């Protein structure tokens, strides 16, 4: 019975399924009767998802920064779905590289773009033949930082802005194939992404000169304090937007999911310096002076 329903709903691949928004989304998609291919980087994560969510989930090893891994995943999914193709691809994997532009090592900048931009392009290219077969849908997980660049999150902002741009182009290019492309703009959600990013930037900073770090210390301390007081939401609101984008008769181009996300889109319309001032105040660093 479950198999029949799944065949009716069709197959979806989601990248970055091991935790956070990804894991919450595949749980919902499985419950709705989709055949779920869950992109994970470790087989132990795949086993955990099958144990905790459903044995129907098919884990697929997929590091979106590794060409061979993408090719192998495409082969596995193609063999499994055959001519029915994919009804959905959710480009969800992501990382945050934080810190002032001056202090982010170039290797970290590359990593940010490899995961948040180039990886999604590579995965999309690899799975488009399957999406074309089913006139499927592409759902990219962006962020409001892609609409308005946040200080001390410049690399994340730049990567998400690039994803916005690629998504816009793709939407027009794929229209004639009947493939819709939607972008989700989640607010601040309760996932492990912030802890992972803080741990990684902590490690990176140990290799930086103390003098340089000292210059930014007051601003970084103020931003850390503001971030710690940020109220994080349950990712279910993002899951609902992804499901809408996958199932609605006429999917929207953009879904704002979470408190304050629409406000950020409005901020974009302000004159640059007015927007800078608002952001600096919101981050608690409007009056922060560098250490001289
Ligand atoms: N949480 C928020 O407040 C928020 C707000 C706006 C947008 N978003 C976006 O939502 C998406 C999901 O984030 P999340 O909050 O759920 O964070 P998360 O819990 O850290 O999940 C991110 C997922 O991406 C995977 N990933 C990282 N690098 C990868 C790679 N090279 N190849 C394949 N997978 C990789 C991670 O896998 P591992 O577990 O193996 O590391 C993890 O499963 C991201 O695109 C993020 O930018 C989140």
Coordinates of C-alpha atoms and ligand atoms in Angstrom, one line a residue:
X1 CA 0.0 0.0 0.0
X2 CA 2.8 2.4 1.0
X3 CA 4.6 1.6 -2.2
X4 CA 1.6 2.5 -4.3
X5 CA 1.2 5.8 -2.6
X6 CA 4.8 6.5 -3.0
X7 CA 4.8 5.7 -6.7
X8 CA 1.9 8.2 -7.0
X9 CA 3.7 11.0 -5.3
X10 CA 7.0 10.5 -7.1
X11 CA 10.6 10.7 -6.1
X12 CA 12.4 13.7 -4.4
X13 CA 16.1 14.1 -3.7
X14 CA 17.2 16.4 -0.9
X15 CA 20.8 17.4 -0.2
X16 CA 22.1 17.9 3.4
X17 CA 19.5 15.6 4.9
X18 CA 21.5 14.6 8.0
X19 CA 20.0 17.2 10.3
X20 CA 18.2 20.5 10.8
X21 CA 15.8 21.7 8.1
X22 CA 16.8 18.8 5.8
X23 CA 15.9 16.0 8.2
X24 CA 12.7 17.7 9.2
X25 CA 11.8 18.0 5.5
X26 CA 12.4 14.4 4.6
X27 CA 10.4 13.3 7.6
X28 CA 7.4 15.3 6.3
X29 CA 7.9 14.2 2.6
X30 CA 8.1 10.6 3.6
X31 CA 4.9 11.0 5.7
X32 CA 3.2 12.6 2.6
X33 CA 4.1 9.6 0.5
X34 CA 7.0 10.8 -1.5
X35 CA 9.8 8.4 -2.3
X36 CA 12.7 10.2 -0.6
X37 CA 16.3 10.1 -1.6
X38 CA 18.3 11.6 1.3
X39 CA 21.7 13.1 0.5
X40 CA 24.1 12.5 3.4
X41 CA 27.9 12.6 3.7
X42 CA 28.2 9.7 6.2
X43 CA 26.6 6.3 5.8
X44 CA 26.0 6.3 9.6
X45 CA 23.8 9.4 9.1
X46 CA 21.8 7.5 6.5
X47 CA 21.3 4.5 8.8
X48 CA 20.2 6.9 11.6
X49 CA 17.6 8.6 9.3
X50 CA 16.2 5.2 8.3
X51 CA 16.0 4.2 12.0
X52 CA 14.6 7.4 13.3
X53 CA 12.3 8.5 10.5
X54 CA 11.4 5.6 8.2
X55 CA 12.9 2.5 6.5
X56 CA 11.4 3.8 3.3
X57 CA 13.9 6.6 3.1
X58 CA 16.8 5.8 0.7
X59 CA 20.0 7.4 1.9
X60 CA 22.4 8.4 -0.9
X61 CA 26.0 9.4 -0.1
X62 CA 26.4 12.8 -1.6
X63 CA 29.0 15.4 -0.9
X64 CA 27.9 18.3 -3.1
X65 CA 31.5 19.6 -3.4
X66 CA 32.8 16.3 -4.8
X67 CA 32.2 15.7 -8.6
X68 CA 32.7 11.9 -8.3
X69 CA 30.2 11.8 -5.4
X70 CA 27.6 13.7 -7.4
X71 CA 28.1 11.5 -10.4
X72 CA 27.7 8.3 -8.3
X73 CA 24.6 9.7 -6.6
X74 CA 23.1 10.5 -10.0
X75 CA 23.8 7.0 -11.2
X76 CA 22.2 5.4 -8.1
X77 CA 19.1 7.6 -8.3
X78 CA 18.7 7.1 -12.0
X79 CA 18.9 3.4 -11.6
X80 CA 16.3 3.5 -8.9
X81 CA 13.7 5.8 -10.6
X82 CA 14.3 5.0 -14.2
X83 CA 12.0 6.7 -16.7
X84 CA 9.7 8.1 -14.0
X85 CA 12.4 10.6 -13.1
X86 CA 12.4 13.0 -10.2
X87 CA 9.5 15.2 -9.2
X88 CA 11.7 17.3 -6.9
X89 CA 15.2 18.3 -6.1
X90 CA 15.7 20.3 -2.8
X91 CA 19.1 22.0 -2.7
X92 CA 19.3 22.3 1.0
X93 CA 22.9 21.6 2.1
X94 CA 24.7 24.7 3.4
X95 CA 27.3 26.1 5.8
X96 CA 27.9 29.5 7.3
X97 CA 31.4 31.0 7.2
X98 CA 31.3 33.9 9.6
X99 CA 33.6 36.8 10.4
X100 CA 34.8 40.2 9.1
X101 CA 35.7 40.2 5.4
X102 CA 39.2 41.2 6.3
X103 CA 39.7 38.2 8.5
X104 CA 38.2 35.3 6.6
X105 CA 41.0 33.1 5.1
X106 CA 40.6 32.7 1.4
X107 CA 40.3 28.9 1.8
X108 CA 37.2 29.5 3.9
X109 CA 35.8 31.9 1.4
X110 CA 36.2 29.2 -1.3
X111 CA 34.6 26.6 1.0
X112 CA 31.6 28.9 1.5
X113 CA 31.0 29.2 -2.2
X114 CA 31.8 25.6 -3.0
X115 CA 29.0 24.4 -0.7
X116 CA 26.4 27.2 -0.9
X117 CA 26.7 28.0 -4.6
X118 CA 28.8 25.7 -6.9
X119 CA 27.7 22.5 -5.2
X120 CA 24.0 23.4 -5.9
X121 CA 24.8 24.2 -9.5
X122 CA 26.7 20.9 -9.9
X123 CA 23.9 18.9 -8.3
X124 CA 21.2 20.7 -10.4
X125 CA 23.1 20.0 -13.6
X126 CA 23.5 16.3 -12.7
X127 CA 19.9 15.8 -11.8
X128 CA 18.2 17.9 -14.5
X129 CA 17.8 14.9 -16.9
X130 CA 15.8 13.1 -14.2
X131 CA 13.8 16.3 -13.4
X132 CA 13.0 16.8 -17.1
X133 CA 11.5 13.3 -17.3
X134 CA 8.9 14.1 -14.6
X135 CA 8.6 17.9 -15.2
X136 CA 9.8 18.1 -11.7
X137 CA 10.5 21.1 -9.4
X138 CA 13.7 22.6 -8.1
X139 CA 13.7 24.1 -4.6
X140 CA 16.7 26.1 -3.5
X141 CA 17.2 27.0 0.1
X142 CA 18.4 30.6 0.2
X143 CA 18.4 33.0 3.1
X144 CA 17.4 36.7 3.7
X145 CA 21.2 37.4 3.8
X146 CA 21.0 36.8 0.0
X147 CA 18.7 39.9 -0.2
X148 CA 20.5 42.1 2.2
X149 CA 24.2 41.6 3.1
X150 CA 24.8 41.3 6.8
X151 CA 28.1 42.7 8.3
X152 CA 30.3 39.9 9.7
X153 CA 28.3 37.5 7.6
X154 CA 29.6 38.9 4.3
X155 CA 30.7 35.5 2.9
X156 CA 27.4 33.8 3.7
X157 CA 25.5 36.8 2.3
X158 CA 27.6 36.8 -0.9
X159 CA 27.0 33.1 -1.4
X160 CA 23.3 33.3 -0.8
X161 CA 23.1 36.4 -3.1
X162 CA 24.8 34.3 -5.8
X163 CA 22.2 31.5 -5.2
X164 CA 19.4 34.1 -5.7
X165 CA 20.9 35.1 -9.0
X166 CA 21.4 31.6 -10.3
X167 CA 17.9 30.7 -9.2
X168 CA 16.4 33.6 -11.1
X169 CA 18.3 32.6 -14.3
X170 CA 17.4 28.9 -13.9
X171 CA 13.7 29.7 -13.5
X172 CA 13.5 31.4 -16.8
X173 CA 15.7 28.9 -18.6
X174 CA 13.6 25.9 -17.4
X175 CA 10.2 27.4 -17.9
X176 CA 9.7 25.9 -21.3
X177 CA 10.5 22.4 -19.9
X178 CA 7.7 22.8 -17.4
X179 CA 10.2 22.7 -14.5
X180 CA 9.5 25.3 -11.8
X181 CA 12.2 26.7 -9.6
X182 CA 11.5 28.2 -6.2
X183 CA 13.6 29.8 -3.6
X184 CA 12.9 29.5 0.1
X185 CA 14.0 32.4 2.4
X186 CA 14.1 30.9 5.9
X187 CA 14.4 33.1 9.0
X188 CA 16.6 32.2 11.9
X189 CA 15.8 28.5 12.7
X190 CA 16.7 26.2 15.5
X191 CA 19.3 24.0 13.9
X192 CA 22.9 23.2 14.5
X193 CA 24.2 25.4 11.7
X194 CA 25.1 28.3 14.1
X195 CA 27.0 26.1 16.5
X196 CA 28.9 24.5 13.6
X197 CA 29.8 27.9 12.2
X198 CA 30.9 29.3 15.6
X199 CA 33.1 26.2 16.2
X200 CA 34.7 26.5 12.8
X201 CA 35.4 30.2 13.1
X202 CA 36.8 29.7 16.6
X203 CA 39.3 27.2 15.0
X204 CA 40.1 29.6 12.2
X205 CA 40.7 32.5 14.5
X206 CA 43.3 30.6 16.4
X207 CA 45.5 30.9 13.3
X208 CA 45.0 34.6 12.9
X209 CA 47.3 37.3 14.3
X210 CA 46.2 38.6 17.7
X211 CA 46.8 42.2 16.5
X212 CA 44.3 41.9 13.7
X213 CA 41.8 40.1 15.9
X214 CA 42.1 42.8 18.5
X215 CA 41.0 45.4 15.9
X216 CA 37.6 43.7 15.5
X217 CA 37.2 42.4 19.1
X218 CA 34.6 44.9 20.3
X219 CA 32.4 44.5 17.2
X220 CA 32.7 40.7 17.3
X221 CA 31.8 40.6 21.0
X222 CA 28.8 42.8 20.4
X223 CA 27.6 40.8 17.4
X224 CA 28.1 37.5 19.4
X225 CA 25.9 39.0 22.3
X226 CA 23.1 40.0 19.9
X227 CA 23.2 36.7 18.1
X228 CA 23.0 34.8 21.4
X229 CA 19.8 36.7 22.2
X230 CA 18.2 35.9 18.9
X231 CA 15.0 33.9 19.1
X232 CA 15.2 30.9 16.9
X233 CA 12.2 29.3 15.3
X234 CA 11.1 25.7 14.8
X235 CA 12.2 24.6 11.2
X236 CA 8.6 23.3 10.6
X237 CA 7.7 26.7 9.1
X238 CA 10.4 26.1 6.5
X239 CA 9.3 22.5 5.9
X240 CA 5.8 23.8 5.2
X241 CA 7.2 26.3 2.6
X242 CA 9.2 23.5 0.9
X243 CA 6.1 21.2 0.8
X244 CA 4.1 24.1 -0.7
X245 CA 6.7 24.7 -3.4
X246 CA 6.7 20.9 -4.2
X247 CA 2.9 20.3 -4.2
X248 CA 1.1 23.6 -5.0
X249 CA -0.6 23.8 -8.3
X250 CA 1.2 27.0 -9.0
X251 CA 4.3 27.2 -7.0
X252 CA 5.6 30.7 -6.0
X253 CA 9.0 31.9 -7.1
X254 CA 9.9 32.8 -3.5
X255 CA 8.6 31.7 -0.1
X256 CA 9.4 33.7 3.0
X257 CA 9.4 31.3 5.9
X258 CA 9.8 32.7 9.4
X259 CA 9.5 35.9 11.4
X260 CA 10.9 39.1 9.9
X261 CA 11.9 37.6 6.6
X262 CA 9.6 39.8 4.6
X263 CA 10.9 42.8 6.4
X264 CA 14.4 42.1 5.2
X265 CA 13.1 42.1 1.6
X266 CA 11.8 45.6 2.3
X267 CA 15.1 46.7 3.8
X268 CA 16.6 46.1 0.4
X269 CA 14.7 49.0 -1.0
X270 CA 16.1 51.5 1.5
X271 CA 19.0 53.8 0.5
X272 CA 22.3 52.1 1.3
X273 CA 23.4 54.2 4.2
X274 CA 20.0 54.1 5.8
X275 CA 20.0 50.3 5.6
X276 CA 23.6 50.1 6.9
X277 CA 22.5 52.2 9.9
X278 CA 19.5 50.0 10.6
X279 CA 21.6 46.8 10.4
X280 CA 24.3 48.2 12.6
X281 CA 21.8 49.2 15.2
X282 CA 20.0 45.8 15.0
X283 CA 23.3 44.0 15.5
X284 CA 24.2 46.2 18.5
X285 CA 27.3 47.7 16.9
X286 CA 26.2 51.2 15.8
X287 CA 28.5 52.8 18.3
X288 CA 31.2 50.3 18.6
X289 CA 34.7 51.8 18.0
X290 CA 37.8 49.7 17.0
X291 CA 40.5 49.3 19.7
X292 CA 43.2 51.8 18.9
Ligands
LIG1 N1 19.0 27.6 10.3 C1 18.8 28.8 9.9 O1 18.5 29.7 10.6 C2 18.8 29.0 8.4 C3 18.4 30.3 7.9 C4 18.4 30.6 6.6 C5 18.8 29.6 5.7 N2 19.2 28.4 6.1 C6 19.7 27.4 5.1 O2 19.0 26.2 5.3 C7 19.8 25.1 4.8 C8 19.9 24.0 5.9 O3 20.5 24.5 7.0 P1 20.3 24.0 8.5 O4 20.0 25.2 9.3 O5 19.3 22.9 8.5 O6 21.7 23.6 8.9 P2 22.4 22.2 9.3 O7 21.5 21.5 10.4 O8 23.8 22.5 9.6 O9 22.2 21.3 8.0 C9 23.1 21.6 6.9 C10 23.3 20.3 6.1 O10 24.1 20.6 5.0 C11 25.0 19.5 4.9 N3 26.3 19.8 4.2 C12 27.3 20.7 4.6 N4 28.2 20.6 3.7 C13 27.9 19.7 2.7 C14 28.5 19.2 1.6 N5 29.7 19.6 1.2 N6 27.8 18.3 0.9 C15 26.6 17.8 1.3 N7 26.0 18.2 2.4 C16 26.6 19.2 3.1 C17 25.3 19.1 6.4 O11 25.8 17.8 6.4 P3 26.8 17.3 7.6 O12 25.8 17.0 8.7 O13 27.4 16.1 7.1 O14 27.7 18.4 8.0 C18 23.9 19.2 7.0 O15 23.2 18.0 6.8 C19 21.2 25.7 4.5 O16 21.2 26.0 3.1 C20 21.1 27.1 5.2 O17 21.9 28.1 4.6 C21 19.2 28.1 7.5

